[in-house]
XYZ file of C-alpha atoms in Angstrom:
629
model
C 0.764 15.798 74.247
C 4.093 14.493 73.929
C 3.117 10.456 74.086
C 0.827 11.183 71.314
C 3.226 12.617 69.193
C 4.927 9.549 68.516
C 2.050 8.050 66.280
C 1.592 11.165 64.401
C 4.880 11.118 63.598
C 4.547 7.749 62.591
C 1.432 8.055 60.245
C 2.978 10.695 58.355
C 5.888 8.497 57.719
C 3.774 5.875 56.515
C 2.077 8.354 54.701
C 5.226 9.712 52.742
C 6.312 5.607 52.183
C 3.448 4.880 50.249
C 3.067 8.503 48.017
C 6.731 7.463 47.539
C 5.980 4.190 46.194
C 2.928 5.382 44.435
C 5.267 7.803 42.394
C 7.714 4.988 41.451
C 4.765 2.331 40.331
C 3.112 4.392 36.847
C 0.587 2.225 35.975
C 0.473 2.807 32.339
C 3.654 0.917 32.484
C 2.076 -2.035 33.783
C 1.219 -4.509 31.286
C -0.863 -6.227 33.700
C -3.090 -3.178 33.964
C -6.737 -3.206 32.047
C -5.905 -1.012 28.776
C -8.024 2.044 29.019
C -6.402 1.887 32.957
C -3.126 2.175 31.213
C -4.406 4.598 28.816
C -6.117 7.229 30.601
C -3.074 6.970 33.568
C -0.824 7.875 30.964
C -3.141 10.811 29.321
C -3.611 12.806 32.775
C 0.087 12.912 33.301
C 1.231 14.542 29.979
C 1.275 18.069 29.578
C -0.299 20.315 26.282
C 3.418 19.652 24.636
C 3.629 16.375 24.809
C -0.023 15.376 23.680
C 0.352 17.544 20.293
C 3.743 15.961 19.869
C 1.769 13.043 19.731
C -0.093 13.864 17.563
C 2.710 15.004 14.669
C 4.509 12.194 12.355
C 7.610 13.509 10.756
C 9.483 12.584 7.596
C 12.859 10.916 8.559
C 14.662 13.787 6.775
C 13.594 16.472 9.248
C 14.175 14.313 11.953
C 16.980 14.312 14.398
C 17.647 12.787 17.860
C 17.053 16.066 18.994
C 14.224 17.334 17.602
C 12.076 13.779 18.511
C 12.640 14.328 22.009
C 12.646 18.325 22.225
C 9.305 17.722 20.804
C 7.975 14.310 21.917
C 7.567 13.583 18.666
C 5.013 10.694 18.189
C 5.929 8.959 15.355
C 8.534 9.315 12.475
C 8.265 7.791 8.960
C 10.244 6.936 5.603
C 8.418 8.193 2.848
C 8.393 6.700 -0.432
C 12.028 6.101 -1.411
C 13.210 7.991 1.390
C 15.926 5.186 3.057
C 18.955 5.744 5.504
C 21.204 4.883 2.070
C 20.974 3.078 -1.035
C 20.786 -0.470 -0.811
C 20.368 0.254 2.837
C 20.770 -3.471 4.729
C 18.547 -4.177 7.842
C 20.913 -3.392 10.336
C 21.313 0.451 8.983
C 17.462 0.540 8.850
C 17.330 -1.236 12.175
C 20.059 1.197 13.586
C 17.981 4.315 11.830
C 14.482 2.989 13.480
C 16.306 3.012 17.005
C 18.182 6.261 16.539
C 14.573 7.442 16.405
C 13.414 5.801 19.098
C 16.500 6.112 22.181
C 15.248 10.044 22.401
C 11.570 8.996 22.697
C 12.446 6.651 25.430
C 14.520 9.451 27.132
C 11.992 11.927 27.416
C 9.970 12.497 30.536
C 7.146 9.513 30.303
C 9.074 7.913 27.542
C 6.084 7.334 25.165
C 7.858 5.303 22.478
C 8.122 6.430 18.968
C 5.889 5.019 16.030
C 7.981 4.493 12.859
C 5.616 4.059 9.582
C 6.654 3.293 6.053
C 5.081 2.530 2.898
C 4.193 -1.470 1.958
C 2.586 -0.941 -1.452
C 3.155 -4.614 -2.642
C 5.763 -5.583 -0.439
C 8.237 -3.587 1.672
C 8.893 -1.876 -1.131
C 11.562 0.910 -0.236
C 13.827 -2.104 0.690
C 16.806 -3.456 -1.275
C 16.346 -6.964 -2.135
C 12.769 -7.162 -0.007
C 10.477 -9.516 -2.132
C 7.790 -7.334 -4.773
C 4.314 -8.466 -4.796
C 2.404 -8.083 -7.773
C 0.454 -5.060 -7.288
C -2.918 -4.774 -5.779
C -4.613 -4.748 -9.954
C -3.089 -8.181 -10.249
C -4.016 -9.681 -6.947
C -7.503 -8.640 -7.508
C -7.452 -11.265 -10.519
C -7.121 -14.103 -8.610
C -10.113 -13.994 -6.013
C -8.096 -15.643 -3.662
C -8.351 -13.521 0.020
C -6.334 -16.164 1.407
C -3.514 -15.880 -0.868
C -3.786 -11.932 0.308
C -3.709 -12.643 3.772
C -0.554 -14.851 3.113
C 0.925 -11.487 1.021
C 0.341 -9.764 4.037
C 1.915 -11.741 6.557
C 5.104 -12.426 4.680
C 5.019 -8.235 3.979
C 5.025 -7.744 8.006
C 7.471 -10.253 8.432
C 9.809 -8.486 5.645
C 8.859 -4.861 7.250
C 9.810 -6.344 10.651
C 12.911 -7.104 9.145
C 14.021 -3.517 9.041
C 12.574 -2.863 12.514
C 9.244 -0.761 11.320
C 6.341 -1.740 13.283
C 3.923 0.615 10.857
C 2.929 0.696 7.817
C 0.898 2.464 5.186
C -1.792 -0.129 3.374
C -3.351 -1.803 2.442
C -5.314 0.730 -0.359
C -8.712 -1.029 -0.106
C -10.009 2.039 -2.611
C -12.438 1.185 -5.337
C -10.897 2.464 -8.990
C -13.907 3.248 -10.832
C -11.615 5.193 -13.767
C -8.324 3.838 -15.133
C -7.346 6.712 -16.220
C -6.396 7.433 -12.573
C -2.579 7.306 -11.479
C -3.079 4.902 -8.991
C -5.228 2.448 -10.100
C -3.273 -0.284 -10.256
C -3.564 0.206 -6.298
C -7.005 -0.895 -6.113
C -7.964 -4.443 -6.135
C -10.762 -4.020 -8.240
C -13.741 -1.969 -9.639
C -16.433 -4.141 -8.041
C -16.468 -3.498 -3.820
C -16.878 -6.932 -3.125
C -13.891 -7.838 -4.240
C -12.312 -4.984 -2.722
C -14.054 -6.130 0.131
C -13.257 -9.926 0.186
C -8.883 -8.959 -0.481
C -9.660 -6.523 3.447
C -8.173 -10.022 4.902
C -4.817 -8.686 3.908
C -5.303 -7.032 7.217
C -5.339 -9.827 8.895
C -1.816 -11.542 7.236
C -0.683 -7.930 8.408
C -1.587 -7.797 11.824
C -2.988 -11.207 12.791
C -6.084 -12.612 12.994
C -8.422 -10.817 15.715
C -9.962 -12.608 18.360
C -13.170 -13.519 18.081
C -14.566 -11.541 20.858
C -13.007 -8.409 19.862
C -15.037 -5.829 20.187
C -16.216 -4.307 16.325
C -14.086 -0.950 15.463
C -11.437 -2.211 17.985
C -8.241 -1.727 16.529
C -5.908 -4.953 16.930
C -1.789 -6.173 16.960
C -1.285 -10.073 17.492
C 2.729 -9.338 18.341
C 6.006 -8.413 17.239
C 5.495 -10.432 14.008
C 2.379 -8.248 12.319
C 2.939 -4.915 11.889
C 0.090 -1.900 12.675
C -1.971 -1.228 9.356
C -3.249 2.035 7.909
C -6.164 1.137 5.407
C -5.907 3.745 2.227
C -7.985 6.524 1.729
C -10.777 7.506 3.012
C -12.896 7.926 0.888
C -14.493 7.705 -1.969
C -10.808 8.955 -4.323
C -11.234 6.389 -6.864
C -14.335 8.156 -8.303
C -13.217 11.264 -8.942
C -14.168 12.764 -12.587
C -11.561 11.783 -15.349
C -9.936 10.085 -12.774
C -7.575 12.974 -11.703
C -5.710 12.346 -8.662
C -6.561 14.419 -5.767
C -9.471 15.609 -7.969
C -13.806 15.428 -7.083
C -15.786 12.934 -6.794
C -19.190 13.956 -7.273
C -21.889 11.153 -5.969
C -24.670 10.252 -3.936
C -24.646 9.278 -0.257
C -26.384 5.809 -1.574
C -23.889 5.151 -4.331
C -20.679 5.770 -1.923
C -22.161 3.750 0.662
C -22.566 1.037 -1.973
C -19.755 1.644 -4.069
C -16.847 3.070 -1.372
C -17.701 2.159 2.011
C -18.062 -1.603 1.763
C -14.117 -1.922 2.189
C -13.974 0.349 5.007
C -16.518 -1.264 6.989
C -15.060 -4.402 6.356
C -11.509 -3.273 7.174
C -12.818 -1.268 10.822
C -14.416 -5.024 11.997
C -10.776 -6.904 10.923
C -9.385 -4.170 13.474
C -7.370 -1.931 11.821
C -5.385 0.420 13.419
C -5.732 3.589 11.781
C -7.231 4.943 8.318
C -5.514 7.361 6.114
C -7.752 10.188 4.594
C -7.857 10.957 0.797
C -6.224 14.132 -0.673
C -9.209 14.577 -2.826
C -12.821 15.765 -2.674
C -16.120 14.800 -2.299
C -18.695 16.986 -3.445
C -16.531 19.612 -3.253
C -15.563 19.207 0.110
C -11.928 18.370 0.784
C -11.468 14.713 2.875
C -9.531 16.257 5.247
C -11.834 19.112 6.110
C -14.711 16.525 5.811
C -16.028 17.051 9.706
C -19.531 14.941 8.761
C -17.756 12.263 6.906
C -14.850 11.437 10.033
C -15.981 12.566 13.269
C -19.940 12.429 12.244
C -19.403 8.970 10.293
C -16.289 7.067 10.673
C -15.908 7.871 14.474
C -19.357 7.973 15.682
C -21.225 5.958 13.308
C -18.797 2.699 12.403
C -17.378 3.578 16.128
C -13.573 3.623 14.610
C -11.424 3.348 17.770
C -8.270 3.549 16.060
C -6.710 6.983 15.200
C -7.296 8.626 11.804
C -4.208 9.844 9.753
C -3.772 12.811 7.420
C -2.088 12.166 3.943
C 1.050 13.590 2.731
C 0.510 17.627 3.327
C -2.909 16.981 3.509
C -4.011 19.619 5.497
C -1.611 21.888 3.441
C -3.967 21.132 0.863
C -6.692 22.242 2.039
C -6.720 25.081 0.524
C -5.670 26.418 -2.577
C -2.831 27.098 -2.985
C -1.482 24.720 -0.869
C -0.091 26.476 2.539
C -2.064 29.653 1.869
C -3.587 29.467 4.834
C -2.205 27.285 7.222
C -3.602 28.339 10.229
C -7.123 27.616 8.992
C -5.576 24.135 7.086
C -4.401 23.385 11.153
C -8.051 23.936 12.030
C -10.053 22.589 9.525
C -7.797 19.166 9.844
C -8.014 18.784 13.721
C -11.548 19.658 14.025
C -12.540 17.654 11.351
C -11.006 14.870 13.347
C -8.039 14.019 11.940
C -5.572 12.732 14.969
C -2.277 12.330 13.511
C -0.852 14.735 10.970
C 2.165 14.155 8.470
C 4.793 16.698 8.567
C 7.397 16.783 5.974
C 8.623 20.376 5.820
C 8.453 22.033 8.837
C 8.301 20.714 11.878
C 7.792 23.656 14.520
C 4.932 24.901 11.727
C 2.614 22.516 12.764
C 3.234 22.283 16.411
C 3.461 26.015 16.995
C -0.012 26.790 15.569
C -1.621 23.858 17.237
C -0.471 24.970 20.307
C -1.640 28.611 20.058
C -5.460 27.584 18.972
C -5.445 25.243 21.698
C -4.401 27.915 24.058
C -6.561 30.586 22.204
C -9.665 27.812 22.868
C -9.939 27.637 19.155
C -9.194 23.628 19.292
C -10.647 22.249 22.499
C -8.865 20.032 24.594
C -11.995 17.270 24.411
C -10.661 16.670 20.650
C -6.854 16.910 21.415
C -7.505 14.279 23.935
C -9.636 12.245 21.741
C -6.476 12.167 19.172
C -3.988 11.040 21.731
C -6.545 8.464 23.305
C -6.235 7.002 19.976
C -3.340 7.080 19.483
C -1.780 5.674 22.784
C -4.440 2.764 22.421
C -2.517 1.814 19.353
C 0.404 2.050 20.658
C -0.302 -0.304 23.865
C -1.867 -2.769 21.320
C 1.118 -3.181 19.296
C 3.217 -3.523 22.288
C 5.283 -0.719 21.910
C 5.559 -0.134 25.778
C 6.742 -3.278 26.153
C 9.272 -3.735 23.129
C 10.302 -0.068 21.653
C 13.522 -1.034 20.237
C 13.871 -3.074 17.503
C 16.453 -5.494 16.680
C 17.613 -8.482 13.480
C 15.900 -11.103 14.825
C 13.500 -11.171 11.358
C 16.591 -9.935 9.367
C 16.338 -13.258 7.562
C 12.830 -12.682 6.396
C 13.799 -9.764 3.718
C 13.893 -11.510 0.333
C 13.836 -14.932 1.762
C 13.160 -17.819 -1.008
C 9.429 -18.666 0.704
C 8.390 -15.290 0.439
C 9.822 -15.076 -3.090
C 7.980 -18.351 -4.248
C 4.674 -17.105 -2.218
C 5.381 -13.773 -4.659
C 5.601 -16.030 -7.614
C 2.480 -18.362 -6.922
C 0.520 -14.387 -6.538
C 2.248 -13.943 -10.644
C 0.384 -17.349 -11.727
C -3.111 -16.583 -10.107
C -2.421 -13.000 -11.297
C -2.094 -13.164 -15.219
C -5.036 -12.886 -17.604
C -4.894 -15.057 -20.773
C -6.998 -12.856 -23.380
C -6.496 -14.183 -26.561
C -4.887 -17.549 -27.352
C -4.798 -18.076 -31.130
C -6.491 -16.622 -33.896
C -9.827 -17.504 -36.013
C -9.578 -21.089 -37.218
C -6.079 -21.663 -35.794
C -4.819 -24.011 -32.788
C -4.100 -21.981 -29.597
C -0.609 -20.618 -29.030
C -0.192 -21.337 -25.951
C 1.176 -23.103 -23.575
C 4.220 -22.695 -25.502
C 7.198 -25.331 -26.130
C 9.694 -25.439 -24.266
C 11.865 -27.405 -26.814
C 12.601 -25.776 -30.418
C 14.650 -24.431 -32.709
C 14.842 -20.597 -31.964
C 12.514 -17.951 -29.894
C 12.913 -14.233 -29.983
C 12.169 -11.995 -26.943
C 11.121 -8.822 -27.372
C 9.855 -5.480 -26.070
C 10.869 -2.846 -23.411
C 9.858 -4.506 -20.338
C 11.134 -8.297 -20.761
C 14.516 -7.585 -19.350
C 14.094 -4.643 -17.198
C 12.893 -4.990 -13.953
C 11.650 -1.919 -13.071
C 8.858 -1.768 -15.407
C 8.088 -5.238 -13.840
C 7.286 -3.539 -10.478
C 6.120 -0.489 -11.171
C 5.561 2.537 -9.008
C 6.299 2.425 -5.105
C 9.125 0.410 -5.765
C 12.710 1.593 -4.321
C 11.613 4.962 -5.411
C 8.255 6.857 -5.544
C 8.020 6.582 -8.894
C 9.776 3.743 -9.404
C 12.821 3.017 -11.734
C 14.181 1.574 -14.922
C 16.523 -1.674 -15.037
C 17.559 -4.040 -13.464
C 20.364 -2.455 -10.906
C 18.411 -0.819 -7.977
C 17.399 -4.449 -6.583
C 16.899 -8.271 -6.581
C 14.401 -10.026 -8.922
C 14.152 -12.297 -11.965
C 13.015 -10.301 -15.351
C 10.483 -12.328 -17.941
C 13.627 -12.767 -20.289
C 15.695 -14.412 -17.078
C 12.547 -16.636 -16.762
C 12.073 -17.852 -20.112
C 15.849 -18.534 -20.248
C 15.377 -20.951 -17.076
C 12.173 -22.327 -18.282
C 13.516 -23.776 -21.729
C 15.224 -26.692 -22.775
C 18.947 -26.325 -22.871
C 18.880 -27.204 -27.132
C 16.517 -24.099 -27.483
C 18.095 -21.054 -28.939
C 16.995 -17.838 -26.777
C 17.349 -14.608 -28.835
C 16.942 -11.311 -26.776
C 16.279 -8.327 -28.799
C 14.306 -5.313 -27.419
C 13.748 -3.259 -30.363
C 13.874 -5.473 -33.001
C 12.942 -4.424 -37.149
C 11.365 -6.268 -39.572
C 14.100 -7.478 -41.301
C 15.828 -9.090 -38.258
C 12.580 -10.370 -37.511
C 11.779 -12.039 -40.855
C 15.848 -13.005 -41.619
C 15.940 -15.665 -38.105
C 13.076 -17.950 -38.334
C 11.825 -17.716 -35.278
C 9.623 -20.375 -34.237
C 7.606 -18.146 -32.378
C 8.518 -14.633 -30.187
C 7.136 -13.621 -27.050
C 6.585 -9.758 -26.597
C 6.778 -8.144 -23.621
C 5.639 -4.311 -23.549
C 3.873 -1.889 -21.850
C 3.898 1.275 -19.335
C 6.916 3.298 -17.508
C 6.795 2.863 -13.942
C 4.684 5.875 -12.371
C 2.604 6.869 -8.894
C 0.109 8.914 -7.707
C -0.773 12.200 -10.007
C 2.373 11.340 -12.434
C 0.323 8.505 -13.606
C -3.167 10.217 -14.707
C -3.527 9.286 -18.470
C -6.051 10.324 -20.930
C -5.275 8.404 -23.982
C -3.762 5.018 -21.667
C -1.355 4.204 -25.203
C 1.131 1.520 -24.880
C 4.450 3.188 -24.344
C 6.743 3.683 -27.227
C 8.220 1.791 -28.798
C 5.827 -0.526 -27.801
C 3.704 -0.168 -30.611
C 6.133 -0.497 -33.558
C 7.585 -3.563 -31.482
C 4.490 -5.280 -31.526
C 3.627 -4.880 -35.698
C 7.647 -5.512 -36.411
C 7.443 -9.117 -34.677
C 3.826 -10.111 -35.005
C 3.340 -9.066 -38.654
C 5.977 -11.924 -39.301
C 6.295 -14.690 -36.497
C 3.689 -16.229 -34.269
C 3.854 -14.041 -31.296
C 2.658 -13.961 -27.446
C 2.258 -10.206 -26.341
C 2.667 -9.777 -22.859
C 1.280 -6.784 -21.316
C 2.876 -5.617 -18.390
C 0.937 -2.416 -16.887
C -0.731 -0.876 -14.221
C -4.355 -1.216 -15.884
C -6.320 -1.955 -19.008
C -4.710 0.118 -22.141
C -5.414 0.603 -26.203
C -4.981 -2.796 -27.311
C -7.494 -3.380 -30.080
C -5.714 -1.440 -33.228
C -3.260 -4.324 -32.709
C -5.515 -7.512 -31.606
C -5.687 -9.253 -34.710
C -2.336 -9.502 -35.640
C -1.433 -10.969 -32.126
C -1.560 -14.597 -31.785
C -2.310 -14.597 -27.936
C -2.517 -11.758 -25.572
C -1.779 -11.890 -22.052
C -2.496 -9.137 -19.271
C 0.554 -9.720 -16.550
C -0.285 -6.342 -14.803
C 2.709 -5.239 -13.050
C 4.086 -8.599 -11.609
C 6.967 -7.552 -9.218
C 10.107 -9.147 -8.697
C 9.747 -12.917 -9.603
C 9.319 -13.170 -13.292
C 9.774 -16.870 -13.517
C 5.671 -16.844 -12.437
C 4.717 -15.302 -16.053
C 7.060 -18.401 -17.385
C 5.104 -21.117 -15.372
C 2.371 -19.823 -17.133
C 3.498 -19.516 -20.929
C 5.021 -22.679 -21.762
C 2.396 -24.509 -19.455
C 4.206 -26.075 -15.920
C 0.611 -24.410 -14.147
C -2.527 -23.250 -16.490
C -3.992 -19.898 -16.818
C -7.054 -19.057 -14.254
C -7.274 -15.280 -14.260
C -10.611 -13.479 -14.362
C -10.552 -10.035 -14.883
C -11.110 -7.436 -12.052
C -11.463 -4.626 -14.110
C -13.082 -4.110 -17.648
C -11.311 -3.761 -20.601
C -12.617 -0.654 -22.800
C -12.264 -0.662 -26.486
C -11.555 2.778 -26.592
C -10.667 5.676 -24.003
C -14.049 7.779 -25.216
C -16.052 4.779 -23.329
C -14.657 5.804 -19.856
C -15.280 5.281 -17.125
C -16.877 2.310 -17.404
C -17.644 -0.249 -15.097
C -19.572 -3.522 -14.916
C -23.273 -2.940 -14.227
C -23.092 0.020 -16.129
C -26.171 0.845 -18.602
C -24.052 0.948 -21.655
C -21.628 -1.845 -21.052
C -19.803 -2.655 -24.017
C -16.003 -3.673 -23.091
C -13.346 -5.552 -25.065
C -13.141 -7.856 -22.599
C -15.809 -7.841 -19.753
C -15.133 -7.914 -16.192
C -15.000 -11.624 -14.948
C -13.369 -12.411 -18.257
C -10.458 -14.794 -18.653
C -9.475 -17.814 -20.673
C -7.935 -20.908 -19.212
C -5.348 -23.633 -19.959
C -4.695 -26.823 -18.552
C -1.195 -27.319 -17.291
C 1.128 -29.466 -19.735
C 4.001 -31.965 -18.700
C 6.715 -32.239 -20.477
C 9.177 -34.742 -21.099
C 12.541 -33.935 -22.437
């Protein structure tokens, strides 16, 4: 008895020496590990709490150190406009971003935060970041390589301010401009919707080829994770009101709406954002068939699936009436990650009590933070949480910026150039006596980008950030001897009294986004109108429409000499120049149709009663002119 207990003593040793070392090796800390080894090590180790923390993304303004690690909160975000300070550089966003994440790495298993942020056209909360054209414009130019370079110089800017997340591309299909965020959509035809999905790859990097379909994917800490917007089916809702119904048939949204998403799932995205509105009456985020049933089983979606901005809330009407039921419908539909921007413990509290109450299964809260851990490990969090100014540099830089304004030249429709039995107006001279420039938006840069710029709504002016207006441009673009007059409201009689050798107009919409943007009558702002009959009445004129879709335009068609449709360019105005007085030549077709009046709408090409102003596909051209001064 007593020789033998030397051994035992010893096995038990050895036994204690290797749970030991099994307890300091955690496997889903292992890079080296296969990823669903990593994955499903990590998920059998957290508790209730820390899976529906997870599963919660809070605004930046409710969070605090604190709060992100009582709560294991699993990602944080910036909505739009929302910014540690104005004119914020990269270090205070860098410094915010890590703020965030230091309590996520403290906590128990140190599952490291997700920050998101909106990239409409750019990183576009951002001081001095470089403003795409918006998605309208880009959807002129057929060009999905062009996109895919947008996209990579957007990650690379986003990077810059240490966000590894962001919310785009939209890949919707506007089948109504009278919708608020049209401009958003690339087109009304899916397959050009479906041809500008390789955004996603100048986002997050091209996928390798045997990736499996539905697989979401992160080439490194250069791309950013995407979050394809909305599912689906909110550009077709009736009148075009935001968040409203859209009443079709399963064939019609499979041809119309679903093209983009399939095409987006097999490009790997990471996770898709469901629409705020309805389909057949049934709210998106309620839409069990349509995400579990269809995106999830169907198009086998491995990514995670992200509710809108109070989207659940919304669920019923009021919004918040029932919240308990909102917290159900949302999670059991299959909706994995929820954005909170009013009350934190809401959300969290009532999960927790339907999960304990078996209400909510723990099959489907699993399936949500499956999802959402996979993402996580593909982007590399694990490995690189914090972030840091290495891409500082990229924010604004001058290749982005000219990238931005080759995207203005492809972008810009030539409509009219010249009128019955006259020579065309443009390209323009760049030598001559005088020119006037007109209009609201030629020297305010605001109205240039539009909504989703600085602010949600965007701005007025030229003092919230960097860019060069259309009047800036023109000013370059001339020949020193030419006289450039600026006057943005200008009468008759100062029109008629200068001798203008010819004006160029620049007019259009406010900035706007979302539901603040639904239109009826789609009118050129005032005083657009008067500006446009108290120049062109009296000097050959160039009208320059600067908007966030087709508008009115034919009470005023004949008296304008040549019409151009510059959407809403962004920050590098000079590209609208190249284009007027000639240095490149105009080769914009139309990706949306122009109605003649709003009593037509919607309309769309295809249509049985097609009859537009200017067709979809439409677009006249002009051959680049060299000048010699």
């Amino acid at each position: 008895m007593g020789r033998s207990s030397i051994p035992i003593v010893g096995i038990l040793l050895l036994c204690c020496l290797v749970a030991v070392s099994e307890a300091g090796y955690l496997k889903y800390k292992d890079p080296k590990q296969p990823l669903n080894v990593r994955i499903k090590d990590l998920l059998k180790r957290m508790t209730l709490e820390e899976k529906i923390g997870q599963m919660a993304q809070i605004e930046r303004t409710l969070a605090t150190p604190d709060v992100v690690k009582k709560y294991f909160i699993g990602s944080v975000l910036s909505g739009a406009g929302s910014v540690p300070a104005t004119k914020a550089s990269a270090q205070v966003w860098v410094q915010m971003v890590n703020g965030f994440q230091k309590p996520a790495l403290s906590t128990r298993l140190g599952i490291p935060m997700m920050y998101g942020a909106d990239a409409i056209h750019g990183n576009n909360n951002v001081y001095n970041a470089t403003i795409f054209p918006h998605n309208i414009g880009l959807g002129v130019t057929r060009d999905p390589m062009l996109v895919k370079k947008i996209g990579k110089a957007t990650a690379l800017e986003v990077r810059g301010t240490g966000i590894p997340y962001v919310f785009a591309p939209s890949i919707t299909v506007c089948r109504d401009p009278r919708w608020g965020r049209c401009y958003e959509s690339f087109s009304e035809n899916p397959k050009i919707v479906e041809a500008m999905t390789e955004i996603i790859y100048g986002f997050q990097g091209d996928i390798p080829p045997n990736s499996k379909k539905g697989f979401p994917f992160v080439a490194g800490k250069k791309n950013v994770a995407t979050c394809a917007e909305h599912y689906v089916g909110n550009g077709g809702t009736r009148r075009g009101v935001d968040d409203g119904n859209t009443v079709i048939s399963w064939k019609d949204l499979r041809s119309i709406h679903m093209p983009p998403i399939n095409d987006s799932i097999s490009k790997g995205v990471t996770s898709i954002m469901i629409s705020l509105a309805s389909l057949n009456g049934t709210k998106m985020h309620a839409n069990r068939d349509l995400i579990t049933g269809y995106l999830k089983s169907k198009l086998k979606f491995k990514g995670f699936v992200m509710s809108n901005w109070r989207g659940i809330d919304r669920i019923t009407s009021p919004p918040h009436s029932n919240y308990s039921y909102s917290v159900q419908a949302g999670v059991s539909a299959g909706i994995d990650m929820f954005m909170i921007v009013t009350n934190v413990t809401g959300f969290i509290d009532e999960l927790t009590l339907q999960v304990k109450k078996g209400i909510i299964t723990m099959r489907r809260i699993n399936d949500a933070v499956e999802r959402i851990l996979r993402v996580k490990f593909i982007m590399g969090l694990f490995e690189n949480p914090l972030a840091d100014l290495s891409m500082a540099s990229q924010i604004g830089s001058k290749e982005h910026r000219e990238l931005a304004r080759e995207a203005v030249r492809k972008s810009l429709v030539l409509l009219k150039n010249g009128k019955p039995k006259q020579k065309p107006l443009l390209p323009l001279p760049k030598k001559t006596a005088k020119i006037l420039i007109a209009g609201s938006h030629a020297h305010n840069l605001g109205y240039q980008c539009g909504g989703w710029t600085i602010t949600w709504q965007g701005f007025g002016g030229n003092d919230r950030t960097l860019g060069t207006t259309i009047l800036n441009a023109v000013q370059q673009a001339v020949d020193p001897a030419t006289k450039v007059v600026y006057n943005e409201t200008p009468d008759a009689k100062f029109v008629k009294s200068n001798k203008f050798s010819y004006a160029i107009v620049a007019v259009g919409e406010h900035p706007y986004a979302e539901k603040h943007g639904d239109n009826l009558n789609l009118t050129i702002a005032e005083p657009g109108p008067n500006t446009i009959n108290n120049v062109c009445d009296h000097v050959k004129c160039v009208v320059v429409l600067v908007t966030g879709r087709p508008v009115v335009i034919q009470p005023y068609l004949s008296k304008i000499d040549a019409l151009v449709a510059a959407w809403l360019p962004g920050t590098e105005g000079q590209g609208v120049a190249d284009l007027l007085f000639g240095d490149y030549g105009f080769t914009g077709k139309l990706a949306r149709t122009w109605f003649k009046t709003v009593d037509q709408l919607p309309m769309n090409v295809g249509d049985k009663h097609y009859d537009p102003l200017f067709p979809f596909g439409f677009g006249l051209t002009t051959e680049p002119t060299k000048y010699f001064t």
